[in-house]
């Protein structure tokens, strides 16, 4: 056990009461304490002569206690006042309701204090200052750059600083786990120096150097852990080696009504190569809305059929499941693939038929929602699991699908692209393919942001488009965490439009609370052109595909994130006609303002993702994956973009040389990874 894994109680000045308080902050060991980083630093290195103290500022000064008095200015209130002088002037230091203060203020004692200065008449005063005796061996709260920590009841700044300071003594005896070659390549300071300077820096430059080193560690340890976990999964399990293409893939290719884009071709080749390997595939396909991910999935599934196996496609909504089933049908039929649809609303008889078909092997492909991961669903030979819009599924849900096959290949697809660097971090355990090209001839959706006053013009525009034979969506605002209110808003909007501005058009309503047969019916009527304007909640966000729709009006657009707006806009991006997206919004924040402007000017989903990252930081993006990893405390995604790639490369290099981290030089690294990731490793491998 490394020296810093000792319990906090064993540190000087930390008894069992304080240890219990620290435990509330998740601090149990000296190492935990050292990794409890200051939320900021306070520069108290300059001592100000008392005569020069400035009211309104927090300042540090030194002086002698000249007098101390206690009084009770009001019932139930106790005031301690000390007069402190340094030859240039005097200042009154005051504390309320701390009668014990008086004992630590012997007259004649030299002290250093820090606090907020104010003026009472002509007299300078400082309220509740932090105080240290001048003769103290180390000044932790004064006369230096002082760390300011997140705290809990029973542990004040002074105690926390002292405890961290004590813990720093242990780290002197800890071997740096980061191999020196890596430190040298990246100009990183040594472990002990890093901890020293992140807490008690001598200047802010060394503090930043310390942050860089420890931020590197955060990312590097995670990368090594993720890659080790994946390695363990792929090595332990022998996957299915699919055969070279046969008649199914060829039939699919022959039946495509278009040529694959270069990007699609590259990505499907990557998938096929993975599938032929015995190593199980664990691949993420990122592609902008409309980039044609579905056909790539279909071609991958075809390969499974050619090798005598089954495949499954899981999507987050019923509408999407039904649509995939519809859209793939002609292609699949042509290639002799039998695909069935399973959702929560599939009838009992149909369900039984599907189940026996899956077991006999008569059904090749199962398309569906969460229903496909139910226990009762069993395949004869499942070799490929595809999930669409994967960010909607948790790791566990995907895991249950994987368990239905004998180590099947896994393909996840997402239309919420994130910048490549970030993808490498978030999906460190997956190979990432990018479909970074749209099919030819796509016109970018023209996007306009309009305020309330111009609503009548917006409806006029919608009518004009419909008169030309096109169709429109009206999407109602996102109401945070209340599907009920969302449904209400959409219903109301549909009524209003029917009664007023769109009274002579056929207006339909779609939301998640409708019985599924009504949903299907409504989607069918919209697809067939019978409904001209579809008012809906955000249920259309994901993947809905009606080529004749050319306008999408998004209400309350300032409430949506960029990627969601882009998804919604993607609904009209698939037509040969010019398409339009109209954002109705009265933004309340500068950031919302910038988001709307970004939507007007940027049409590429990847660029938009970069912008989103810049505007909101990665918290949102990282949060989308319920991976249960420790949070990043020091990585700053606006500064550390290069670190993500660098740490991933270093991790790959390390594991290539020493896959199990057995080499004597890697023993400390191995220990540290187990300390940080030991419990979460098992889950990670499931991608
Ligand atoms: P997404 O990537 O958003 O899931 P889809 O797979 O739904 O996109 O494809 C969007 C539309 O583009 C579909 O109508 C599909 O048939 C069409 N499509 C896909 N690939 C091509 C291509 N290479 N050329 C022309 N159209 C294509
Ligand atoms: Mg799709």
XYZ file of C-alpha atoms and ligand atoms in Angstrom:
715
model
C 0.000 0.000 0.000
C 1.357 3.342 -1.002
C 2.229 5.726 1.806
C -0.618 8.049 0.936
C -3.303 5.396 1.309
C -3.200 5.755 5.081
C -6.440 6.805 6.756
C -6.868 10.498 7.487
C -7.102 9.853 11.230
C -3.449 8.938 11.224
C -2.545 12.466 10.151
C -1.477 14.966 12.745
C -4.371 17.185 13.805
C -7.109 14.962 12.375
C -9.017 13.087 15.067
C -11.960 10.774 14.628
C -14.534 13.589 14.716
C -12.815 15.427 11.913
C -12.288 12.212 10.033
C -16.048 11.660 10.119
C -16.645 15.146 8.828
C -14.124 14.626 6.036
C -15.806 11.371 5.100
C -18.837 13.432 4.120
C -16.663 14.917 1.389
C -15.622 11.455 0.277
C -12.241 11.898 1.927
C -10.994 8.790 3.725
C -7.292 8.628 3.006
C -4.386 11.014 2.696
C -4.592 10.479 -1.060
C -8.242 11.525 -1.068
C -7.267 14.634 0.801
C -4.600 15.480 -1.737
C -7.084 14.985 -4.525
C -9.490 17.366 -2.862
C -8.358 20.336 -4.897
C -8.760 23.977 -3.936
C -11.610 25.700 -5.713
C -9.413 28.774 -5.968
C -6.321 30.394 -4.547
C -6.145 33.577 -2.609
C -2.986 35.634 -2.911
C -2.135 36.715 0.612
C 1.565 37.028 0.031
C 1.685 40.804 0.376
C 1.455 42.262 3.881
C -0.203 45.671 3.967
C 0.823 48.222 6.644
C -2.271 48.888 8.754
C -2.430 52.580 7.806
C -2.756 51.522 4.166
C -5.594 49.028 4.569
C -8.365 49.776 2.107
C -11.994 49.430 3.151
C -13.928 47.118 0.863
C -10.964 44.806 0.160
C -9.802 41.561 1.649
C -6.270 42.146 2.876
C -3.515 40.621 4.961
C -1.589 42.490 7.636
C 0.673 41.875 10.567
C 0.607 43.479 14.007
C 0.610 43.160 17.755
C -2.434 42.538 19.956
C -2.755 45.698 22.024
C -6.070 45.145 23.732
C -8.904 42.584 23.802
C -12.471 43.075 25.041
C -15.628 41.052 25.133
C -19.088 42.534 25.278
C -22.742 41.637 24.861
C -24.128 44.339 22.602
C -27.483 42.550 22.439
C -29.131 39.689 24.251
C -27.782 36.393 23.037
C -24.931 38.009 21.197
C -21.300 37.885 22.109
C -18.692 40.190 20.599
C -14.909 39.814 20.815
C -12.898 42.810 19.747
C -9.102 42.971 19.520
C -7.111 46.093 18.833
C -4.156 45.322 16.580
C -1.406 47.849 15.859
C 1.780 47.906 13.811
C 3.196 51.393 14.426
C 1.474 52.873 11.353
C -2.017 52.588 12.807
C -4.555 50.362 14.497
C -7.364 48.159 13.323
C -10.189 46.474 15.251
C -10.581 42.784 14.626
C -14.050 41.515 15.558
C -15.642 38.105 16.005
C -19.232 37.336 16.885
C -20.349 34.560 19.169
C -16.912 32.987 19.505
C -16.238 33.600 23.226
C -13.319 31.149 23.116
C -11.491 33.592 20.826
C -10.282 35.649 23.678
C -7.945 32.889 24.889
C -6.012 32.860 21.621
C -5.454 36.610 21.746
C -2.931 37.319 24.481
C -1.934 40.941 24.666
C 1.490 41.577 23.195
C 1.317 38.638 20.755
C 2.407 39.203 17.148
C -0.157 37.928 14.660
C -0.929 37.810 10.941
C -4.538 38.316 9.892
C -6.552 38.225 6.702
C -10.044 39.581 6.351
C -12.409 42.009 4.759
C -11.618 45.581 5.794
C -14.339 48.121 6.580
C -14.526 51.496 8.239
C -16.542 52.387 11.365
C -16.422 56.156 11.704
C -12.701 56.839 11.612
C -11.759 53.420 12.829
C -10.624 50.603 10.510
C -12.248 47.282 11.264
C -11.827 43.781 9.965
C -14.608 41.236 10.423
C -13.948 37.652 11.427
C -10.373 37.589 10.172
C -8.361 34.429 9.721
C -5.576 34.579 12.228
C -2.204 32.955 12.690
C 0.493 33.586 15.271
C 3.562 35.142 13.723
C 5.895 32.635 15.291
C 4.030 29.628 13.835
C 6.331 27.230 11.969
C 4.328 27.228 8.726
C 1.919 29.865 7.623
C -0.871 28.111 5.826
C -3.512 30.833 5.845
C -1.436 33.989 5.536
C 1.659 35.424 3.920
C 1.448 33.112 0.919
C -0.822 32.076 -1.902
C -3.489 30.318 0.092
C -5.737 27.482 -1.117
C -9.490 27.873 -0.654
C -11.275 24.519 -0.377
C -14.810 23.252 -0.688
C -15.776 22.535 2.928
C -18.252 20.742 5.121
C -19.583 21.394 8.628
C -16.911 20.792 11.211
C -14.040 21.400 8.825
C -13.099 25.042 8.313
C -10.489 26.356 5.881
C -7.795 26.381 8.554
C -8.325 22.738 9.468
C -8.545 21.654 5.850
C -5.308 23.454 4.981
C -3.539 21.904 7.914
C -4.779 18.419 7.017
C -3.742 18.768 3.370
C -0.396 20.090 4.469
C 0.125 17.022 6.617
C -0.948 14.749 3.783
C 1.636 16.361 1.551
C 4.310 14.880 3.776
C 3.145 11.404 2.770
C 3.282 12.075 -0.922
C 6.999 12.706 -0.584
C 7.321 8.987 -0.003
C 5.124 7.987 -2.949
C 6.849 6.908 -6.145
C 5.664 8.808 -9.182
C 3.457 6.350 -11.066
C 3.831 8.169 -14.364
C 6.821 6.734 -16.238
C 9.557 9.344 -16.524
C 9.698 8.977 -20.309
C 6.101 10.182 -20.529
C 6.783 13.063 -18.178
C 9.677 14.108 -20.324
C 7.783 13.840 -23.598
C 5.040 16.098 -22.302
C 7.053 18.423 -20.093
C 5.195 17.385 -16.945
C 6.332 18.106 -13.422
C 6.921 15.304 -10.954
C 4.096 13.954 -8.778
C 5.191 15.370 -5.470
C 5.870 18.793 -6.932
C 2.479 18.733 -8.643
C 0.586 18.040 -5.426
C 2.647 20.566 -3.511
C 1.945 23.301 -6.046
C -1.683 22.572 -6.734
C -2.297 23.172 -3.025
C 0.400 25.555 -1.816
C 2.015 27.121 -4.879
C 4.799 29.650 -4.562
C 3.422 31.413 -7.623
C 0.560 30.937 -10.049
C 2.763 29.712 -12.884
C 3.828 26.689 -10.873
C 0.221 26.197 -9.857
C -0.804 25.974 -13.522
C 2.053 23.557 -14.230
C 0.807 21.410 -11.400
C -2.720 21.502 -12.820
C -1.423 20.447 -16.220
C 0.377 17.488 -14.780
C -2.595 16.303 -12.739
C -5.057 16.939 -15.581
C -2.828 14.780 -17.748
C -3.094 12.074 -15.100
C -6.881 12.269 -14.997
C -7.177 11.686 -18.719
C -4.283 9.275 -18.995
C -5.413 6.997 -16.185
C -8.883 6.898 -17.694
C -7.546 6.089 -21.144
C -5.366 3.292 -19.827
C -8.262 1.932 -17.772
C -10.699 2.041 -20.699
C -8.284 0.446 -23.083
C -7.333 -2.251 -20.604
C -10.972 -3.040 -20.001
C -11.682 -3.325 -23.673
C -8.597 -5.393 -24.207
C -9.680 -7.736 -21.459
C -13.099 -8.111 -23.074
C -11.779 -8.716 -26.544
C -9.038 -11.051 -25.425
C -11.178 -13.054 -23.053
C -13.936 -13.491 -25.559
C -13.477 -14.984 -28.921
C -15.987 -13.312 -31.126
C -17.579 -14.433 -34.325
C -15.482 -14.345 -37.454
C -17.948 -13.554 -40.214
C -17.294 -14.924 -43.688
C -16.485 -12.842 -46.744
C -19.517 -11.351 -48.526
C -22.033 -13.628 -50.021
C -25.268 -13.261 -51.865
C -27.116 -11.191 -49.250
C -24.646 -8.335 -49.191
C -24.426 -8.402 -52.952
C -28.192 -8.368 -53.287
C -28.397 -5.404 -50.914
C -25.731 -3.521 -52.829
C -27.491 -4.289 -56.080
C -30.801 -3.034 -54.781
C -29.565 0.335 -53.513
C -31.245 3.147 -55.420
C -28.109 5.291 -55.078
C -24.345 5.019 -54.885
C -22.759 4.992 -51.474
C -20.825 8.105 -50.615
C -17.104 7.677 -50.114
C -17.590 8.173 -46.394
C -20.271 5.475 -46.237
C -18.062 3.119 -48.230
C -15.120 3.722 -45.915
C -17.195 3.179 -42.802
C -18.903 0.013 -44.005
C -15.491 -1.366 -44.977
C -14.302 -0.657 -41.441
C -17.312 -2.513 -40.059
C -16.915 -5.480 -42.377
C -13.233 -5.784 -41.542
C -14.080 -5.818 -37.841
C -16.779 -8.390 -38.430
C -14.462 -10.800 -40.223
C -12.041 -10.650 -37.336
C -12.508 -12.994 -34.380
C -11.992 -10.025 -32.088
C -15.495 -8.749 -31.272
C -16.365 -5.468 -32.952
C -17.016 -2.500 -30.672
C -17.573 0.354 -33.050
C -19.300 3.713 -32.916
C -20.498 5.381 -36.096
C -20.838 9.107 -35.839
C -22.655 10.766 -38.699
C -24.561 13.945 -39.157
C -28.319 13.744 -39.645
C -29.007 12.540 -43.150
C -25.511 11.193 -43.721
C -27.003 7.765 -44.379
C -26.218 5.634 -41.371
C -29.185 3.321 -41.822
C -27.926 1.813 -45.025
C -24.541 1.176 -43.431
C -26.286 -0.704 -40.654
C -28.276 -2.684 -43.236
C -25.112 -3.686 -45.070
C -23.506 -4.805 -41.841
C -26.592 -6.865 -41.025
C -26.472 -8.415 -44.483
C -23.031 -9.738 -43.682
C -24.372 -11.432 -40.578
C -27.026 -13.205 -42.714
C -24.372 -14.294 -45.207
C -22.567 -16.031 -42.390
C -25.732 -17.733 -41.202
C -26.435 -15.467 -38.243
C -29.081 -13.049 -37.025
C -28.915 -9.349 -36.239
C -30.833 -6.927 -34.118
C -31.451 -3.186 -34.429
C -32.520 -1.329 -31.312
C -33.807 2.240 -31.424
C -35.114 4.573 -28.718
C -38.663 5.274 -29.927
C -41.533 3.330 -31.432
C -41.925 5.783 -34.255
C -38.341 5.322 -35.233
C -38.519 1.554 -34.951
C -41.546 1.460 -37.171
C -39.932 3.772 -39.674
C -36.730 1.756 -39.909
C -38.828 -1.324 -40.426
C -40.839 0.400 -43.169
C -37.840 1.910 -44.914
C -35.694 -1.176 -44.845
C -38.447 -3.483 -45.974
C -38.007 -3.121 -49.770
C -34.254 -3.514 -49.501
C -34.488 -6.486 -47.161
C -37.218 -8.180 -49.153
C -35.095 -7.912 -52.252
C -32.193 -9.575 -50.461
C -34.348 -12.285 -48.931
C -33.941 -10.994 -45.384
C -36.824 -11.580 -43.014
C -37.093 -8.624 -40.600
C -39.700 -8.277 -37.861
C -40.755 -5.368 -35.688
C -41.056 -5.693 -31.923
C -42.181 -2.861 -29.662
C -43.987 -2.573 -26.370
C -47.236 -2.586 -28.307
C -46.711 -5.676 -30.374
C -49.679 -7.970 -29.821
C -49.347 -11.245 -27.979
C -49.838 -13.470 -30.993
C -47.397 -11.551 -33.141
C -44.922 -11.585 -30.284
C -45.144 -15.347 -30.015
C -44.699 -15.719 -33.743
C -41.618 -13.507 -33.607
C -40.206 -15.467 -30.716
C -40.538 -18.802 -32.395
C -39.182 -17.291 -35.626
C -36.128 -16.028 -33.804
C -35.526 -19.399 -32.262
C -35.970 -21.369 -35.452
C -33.839 -18.887 -37.358
C -36.645 -18.056 -39.728
C -36.481 -14.401 -38.594
C -33.140 -12.847 -39.572
C -33.416 -9.343 -38.192
C -35.279 -8.023 -35.190
C -35.995 -4.297 -35.228
C -37.445 -2.700 -32.150
C -37.396 -0.591 -29.043
C -36.374 -1.622 -25.537
C -38.734 -4.520 -26.055
C -35.945 -6.408 -27.819
C -33.949 -6.680 -24.617
C -36.687 -8.386 -22.653
C -35.777 -11.666 -21.128
C -38.243 -13.631 -23.195
C -36.549 -12.656 -26.447
C -34.094 -15.345 -27.478
C -32.202 -15.687 -30.731
C -30.966 -18.828 -32.391
C -27.656 -17.232 -33.383
C -27.264 -13.508 -32.857
C -23.985 -12.160 -34.207
C -24.577 -8.427 -34.630
C -26.196 -5.911 -32.355
C -26.834 -2.435 -33.730
C -28.163 0.426 -31.645
C -29.264 3.644 -33.307
C -29.101 7.007 -31.558
C -27.081 5.200 -28.969
C -26.692 8.149 -26.633
C -30.225 7.461 -25.520
C -29.369 4.083 -24.151
C -27.425 3.445 -21.018
C -24.473 1.150 -20.944
C -26.495 -1.472 -19.102
C -29.269 -1.625 -21.660
C -26.776 -2.224 -24.405
C -25.123 -4.816 -22.235
C -28.333 -6.813 -21.932
C -28.665 -6.941 -25.681
C -25.087 -8.075 -26.052
C -25.764 -10.871 -23.591
C -28.335 -12.323 -25.964
C -25.621 -13.399 -28.342
C -22.411 -15.291 -27.840
C -20.136 -12.288 -27.847
C -21.757 -10.613 -30.837
C -20.289 -7.724 -32.757
C -21.535 -4.385 -31.545
C -22.238 -1.348 -33.675
C -23.582 1.849 -32.185
C -24.722 4.782 -34.252
C -25.230 8.348 -33.223
C -26.441 11.416 -35.043
C -25.304 13.644 -32.243
C -21.754 13.947 -33.331
C -19.256 15.276 -30.893
C -15.850 16.631 -31.801
C -13.402 13.886 -32.568
C -11.077 14.690 -29.697
C -13.894 14.510 -27.230
C -15.289 11.370 -28.826
C -11.950 9.686 -28.251
C -12.268 10.524 -24.609
C -15.900 9.744 -24.024
C -15.810 6.629 -26.146
C -12.286 5.600 -25.232
C -13.434 1.999 -25.258
C -14.922 2.112 -28.755
C -13.461 2.443 -32.209
C -14.914 5.507 -33.821
C -15.943 5.778 -37.487
C -17.122 9.031 -38.969
C -19.505 9.476 -41.890
C -18.320 12.986 -42.491
C -20.006 13.583 -45.821
C -23.609 13.985 -46.951
C -25.077 12.335 -50.053
C -24.655 14.551 -53.089
C -27.163 17.230 -53.984
C -28.280 17.986 -50.442
C -29.012 21.646 -49.954
C -28.307 23.005 -46.498
C -31.481 23.857 -44.621
C -31.934 27.625 -44.603
C -32.364 28.625 -41.003
C -33.952 31.790 -39.665
C -34.453 33.021 -36.155
C -37.633 35.033 -35.685
C -39.105 36.762 -32.650
C -42.795 36.721 -31.582
C -43.834 39.787 -33.551
C -43.065 38.036 -36.791
C -45.170 34.996 -36.083
C -47.858 35.996 -38.640
C -45.217 36.100 -41.370
C -43.970 32.696 -40.308
C -47.458 31.219 -40.755
C -47.840 32.926 -44.092
C -44.620 31.260 -45.162
C -45.826 27.853 -43.965
C -49.061 28.310 -45.951
C -47.116 29.245 -49.084
C -45.024 26.114 -48.836
C -48.052 23.924 -48.287
C -49.785 25.554 -51.257
C -46.784 24.457 -53.308
C -47.454 20.897 -52.222
C -44.949 20.654 -49.386
C -45.506 19.757 -45.720
C -44.455 21.266 -42.416
C -43.658 20.416 -38.814
C -44.400 22.668 -35.880
C -42.409 21.546 -32.837
C -43.521 22.709 -29.420
C -41.178 23.826 -26.693
C -39.250 21.593 -24.472
C -40.714 21.785 -21.005
C -38.120 20.543 -18.660
C -38.993 17.222 -17.120
C -42.679 17.474 -17.755
C -43.916 15.420 -20.627
C -47.410 16.194 -19.411
C -47.012 19.950 -19.889
C -45.357 19.362 -23.231
C -48.311 17.366 -24.400
C -50.643 20.095 -23.224
C -48.705 22.769 -25.047
C -48.711 20.791 -28.273
C -52.440 20.095 -28.041
C -53.148 23.754 -27.460
C -50.913 24.819 -30.317
C -52.659 22.451 -32.709
C -56.065 23.832 -31.676
C -54.890 27.403 -32.099
C -53.464 26.812 -35.536
C -56.553 24.928 -36.697
C -58.833 27.679 -35.466
C -56.723 30.560 -36.709
C -53.801 31.030 -39.029
C -53.853 27.562 -40.628
C -57.630 26.968 -40.562
C -57.823 25.854 -44.197
C -54.978 23.338 -43.926
C -55.044 19.845 -42.564
C -53.307 19.987 -39.180
C -52.395 16.856 -37.215
C -51.127 16.301 -33.687
C -48.457 13.902 -32.516
C -47.076 13.359 -29.050
C -45.653 10.628 -26.896
C -48.777 10.104 -24.790
C -50.947 9.008 -27.713
C -51.774 5.308 -27.935
C -49.280 3.773 -30.283
C -51.864 2.875 -32.892
C -52.841 6.564 -33.058
C -49.209 7.519 -33.385
C -48.678 5.109 -36.230
C -51.869 6.257 -37.868
C -50.841 9.901 -37.617
C -47.366 9.224 -38.978
C -48.858 7.296 -41.850
C -51.252 10.119 -42.691
C -48.391 12.579 -42.611
C -46.152 10.361 -44.713
C -48.944 9.957 -47.254
C -49.496 13.713 -47.433
C -52.987 13.652 -46.028
C -51.877 15.703 -43.023
C -50.119 18.833 -44.226
C -48.901 20.339 -40.986
C -47.820 18.132 -38.124
C -47.788 19.738 -34.695
C -45.727 17.694 -32.287
C -43.656 17.521 -29.162
C -40.022 16.583 -29.510
C -40.939 13.005 -30.396
C -40.000 13.820 -33.989
C -36.513 14.677 -32.899
C -34.939 11.380 -33.663
C -34.740 10.066 -37.152
C -38.261 10.671 -38.478
C -38.027 10.759 -42.239
C -40.691 12.330 -44.477
C -39.041 13.639 -47.614
C -41.848 15.964 -48.692
C -41.661 18.023 -45.499
C -39.659 21.178 -46.155
C -40.428 23.454 -43.220
C -39.890 22.975 -39.545
C -41.016 25.666 -37.141
C -39.459 25.275 -33.706
C -41.245 27.054 -30.889
C -39.284 28.238 -27.861
C -36.093 27.419 -29.710
C -33.946 29.052 -27.049
C -34.771 26.178 -24.707
C -33.116 23.576 -26.852
C -29.448 22.735 -27.012
C -27.620 23.076 -30.299
C -27.428 19.398 -31.032
C -31.129 18.986 -30.427
C -31.990 21.891 -32.709
C -29.752 20.387 -35.322
C -31.478 17.026 -34.945
C -34.849 18.666 -35.362
C -33.685 20.586 -38.388
C -32.474 17.294 -39.808
C -36.131 16.275 -40.214
C -36.443 18.514 -43.272
C -32.946 18.025 -44.617
C -33.825 15.044 -46.726
C -35.766 16.455 -49.580
C -34.879 17.521 -53.087
C -36.636 20.834 -52.440
C -35.085 23.736 -50.569
C -35.863 23.250 -46.879
C -36.342 25.805 -44.125
C -36.017 25.848 -40.380
C -37.628 28.683 -38.482
C -36.652 29.186 -34.881
C -39.120 31.178 -32.824
C -37.447 32.497 -29.713
C -37.023 35.419 -27.352
C -33.733 34.388 -25.760
C -33.075 35.514 -22.220
C -29.370 34.860 -22.027
C -26.404 35.873 -24.132
C -25.536 32.241 -24.559
C -28.960 31.363 -25.957
C -28.536 34.267 -28.308
C -25.267 32.861 -29.555
C -26.799 29.428 -30.001
C -29.534 30.796 -32.233
C -27.012 32.730 -34.290
C -24.865 29.637 -34.629
C -27.902 27.772 -35.967
C -28.444 30.448 -38.592
C -24.887 30.353 -39.852
C -23.600 26.802 -39.347
C -25.152 23.851 -41.147
C -22.523 21.186 -40.505
C -23.311 19.075 -37.456
C -19.673 18.537 -36.535
C -18.862 22.242 -36.649
C -21.956 22.910 -34.620
C -20.787 20.376 -32.069
C -17.494 22.251 -31.758
C -19.460 25.421 -31.193
C -21.606 23.706 -28.598
C -18.493 22.559 -26.819
C -17.162 26.096 -26.842
C -20.429 27.561 -25.551
C -21.414 25.057 -22.932
C -18.299 23.116 -22.109
C -18.205 19.352 -22.248
C -20.199 18.690 -19.096
C -23.365 18.183 -21.062
C -21.687 16.027 -23.650
C -19.836 13.930 -21.144
C -22.923 13.655 -18.996
C -24.851 11.979 -21.779
C -23.051 8.785 -21.148
C -23.949 7.101 -17.913
C -20.562 5.549 -17.575
C -20.082 5.894 -13.852
C -16.514 7.107 -14.193
C -14.945 9.423 -11.661
C -15.461 13.032 -12.733
C -12.717 15.154 -14.164
C -11.695 17.671 -11.561
C -8.820 19.428 -13.237
C -9.248 18.898 -16.956
C -10.275 22.141 -18.570
C -11.797 21.273 -21.899
C -11.255 24.727 -23.314
C -7.488 24.482 -22.726
C -6.776 20.776 -22.776
C -8.107 19.652 -26.145
C -4.691 18.375 -27.236
C -4.312 16.423 -24.044
C -7.170 14.134 -25.018
C -5.426 12.882 -28.129
C -2.025 12.830 -26.444
C -3.177 10.740 -23.483
C -5.021 8.318 -25.703
C -1.927 7.804 -27.844
C 0.257 7.367 -24.800
C -2.142 4.807 -23.374
C -2.166 2.850 -26.623
C 1.619 2.928 -26.758
C 1.927 1.771 -23.174
C -0.457 -1.157 -23.572
C 1.154 -2.228 -26.798
C 4.445 -2.622 -24.936
C 3.007 -4.018 -21.747
C -0.633 -5.118 -22.122
C -1.078 -6.254 -18.522
C 1.096 -3.602 -16.922
C 3.327 -6.315 -15.494
C 6.679 -4.668 -16.155
C 8.435 -3.621 -12.954
C 8.463 0.015 -14.105
C 4.668 -0.006 -14.411
C 3.796 -1.434 -11.054
C 2.931 1.904 -9.480
C 0.849 2.881 -12.466
C -1.022 -0.393 -12.238
C -1.698 0.187 -8.555
C -2.924 3.711 -9.161
C -5.312 2.603 -11.910
C -6.768 -0.047 -9.655
C -7.190 2.550 -6.915
C -9.074 4.911 -9.193
C -10.896 2.535 -11.544
C -10.900 -0.842 -9.867
C -14.643 -1.072 -9.331
C -15.823 0.450 -12.573
C -13.619 -1.568 -14.913
C -16.010 -4.467 -15.362
C -18.787 -2.431 -16.903
C -16.687 -0.359 -19.210
C -15.818 -3.135 -21.566
C -19.379 -3.421 -22.755
C -19.192 -0.165 -24.682
P -29.262 9.191 -40.899
O -27.793 9.090 -41.005
O -29.716 10.513 -40.405
O -29.878 8.046 -40.144
P -30.606 7.990 -43.083
O -29.892 6.712 -43.030
O -32.002 8.029 -42.569
O -29.774 9.117 -42.389
O -30.548 8.525 -44.573
C -31.153 9.722 -44.950
C -31.696 9.622 -46.348
O -30.640 9.624 -47.288
C -32.493 8.380 -46.585
O -33.650 8.734 -47.310
C -31.564 7.504 -47.405
O -32.262 6.667 -48.259
C -30.769 8.532 -48.175
N -29.408 8.117 -48.537
C -28.564 7.409 -47.789
N -27.376 7.235 -48.420
C -27.479 7.867 -49.605
C -26.589 8.055 -50.724
N -25.356 7.554 -50.716
N -27.048 8.756 -51.766
C -28.283 9.271 -51.769
N -29.166 9.124 -50.755
C -28.784 8.441 -49.682
Mg -30.908 7.550 -38.569
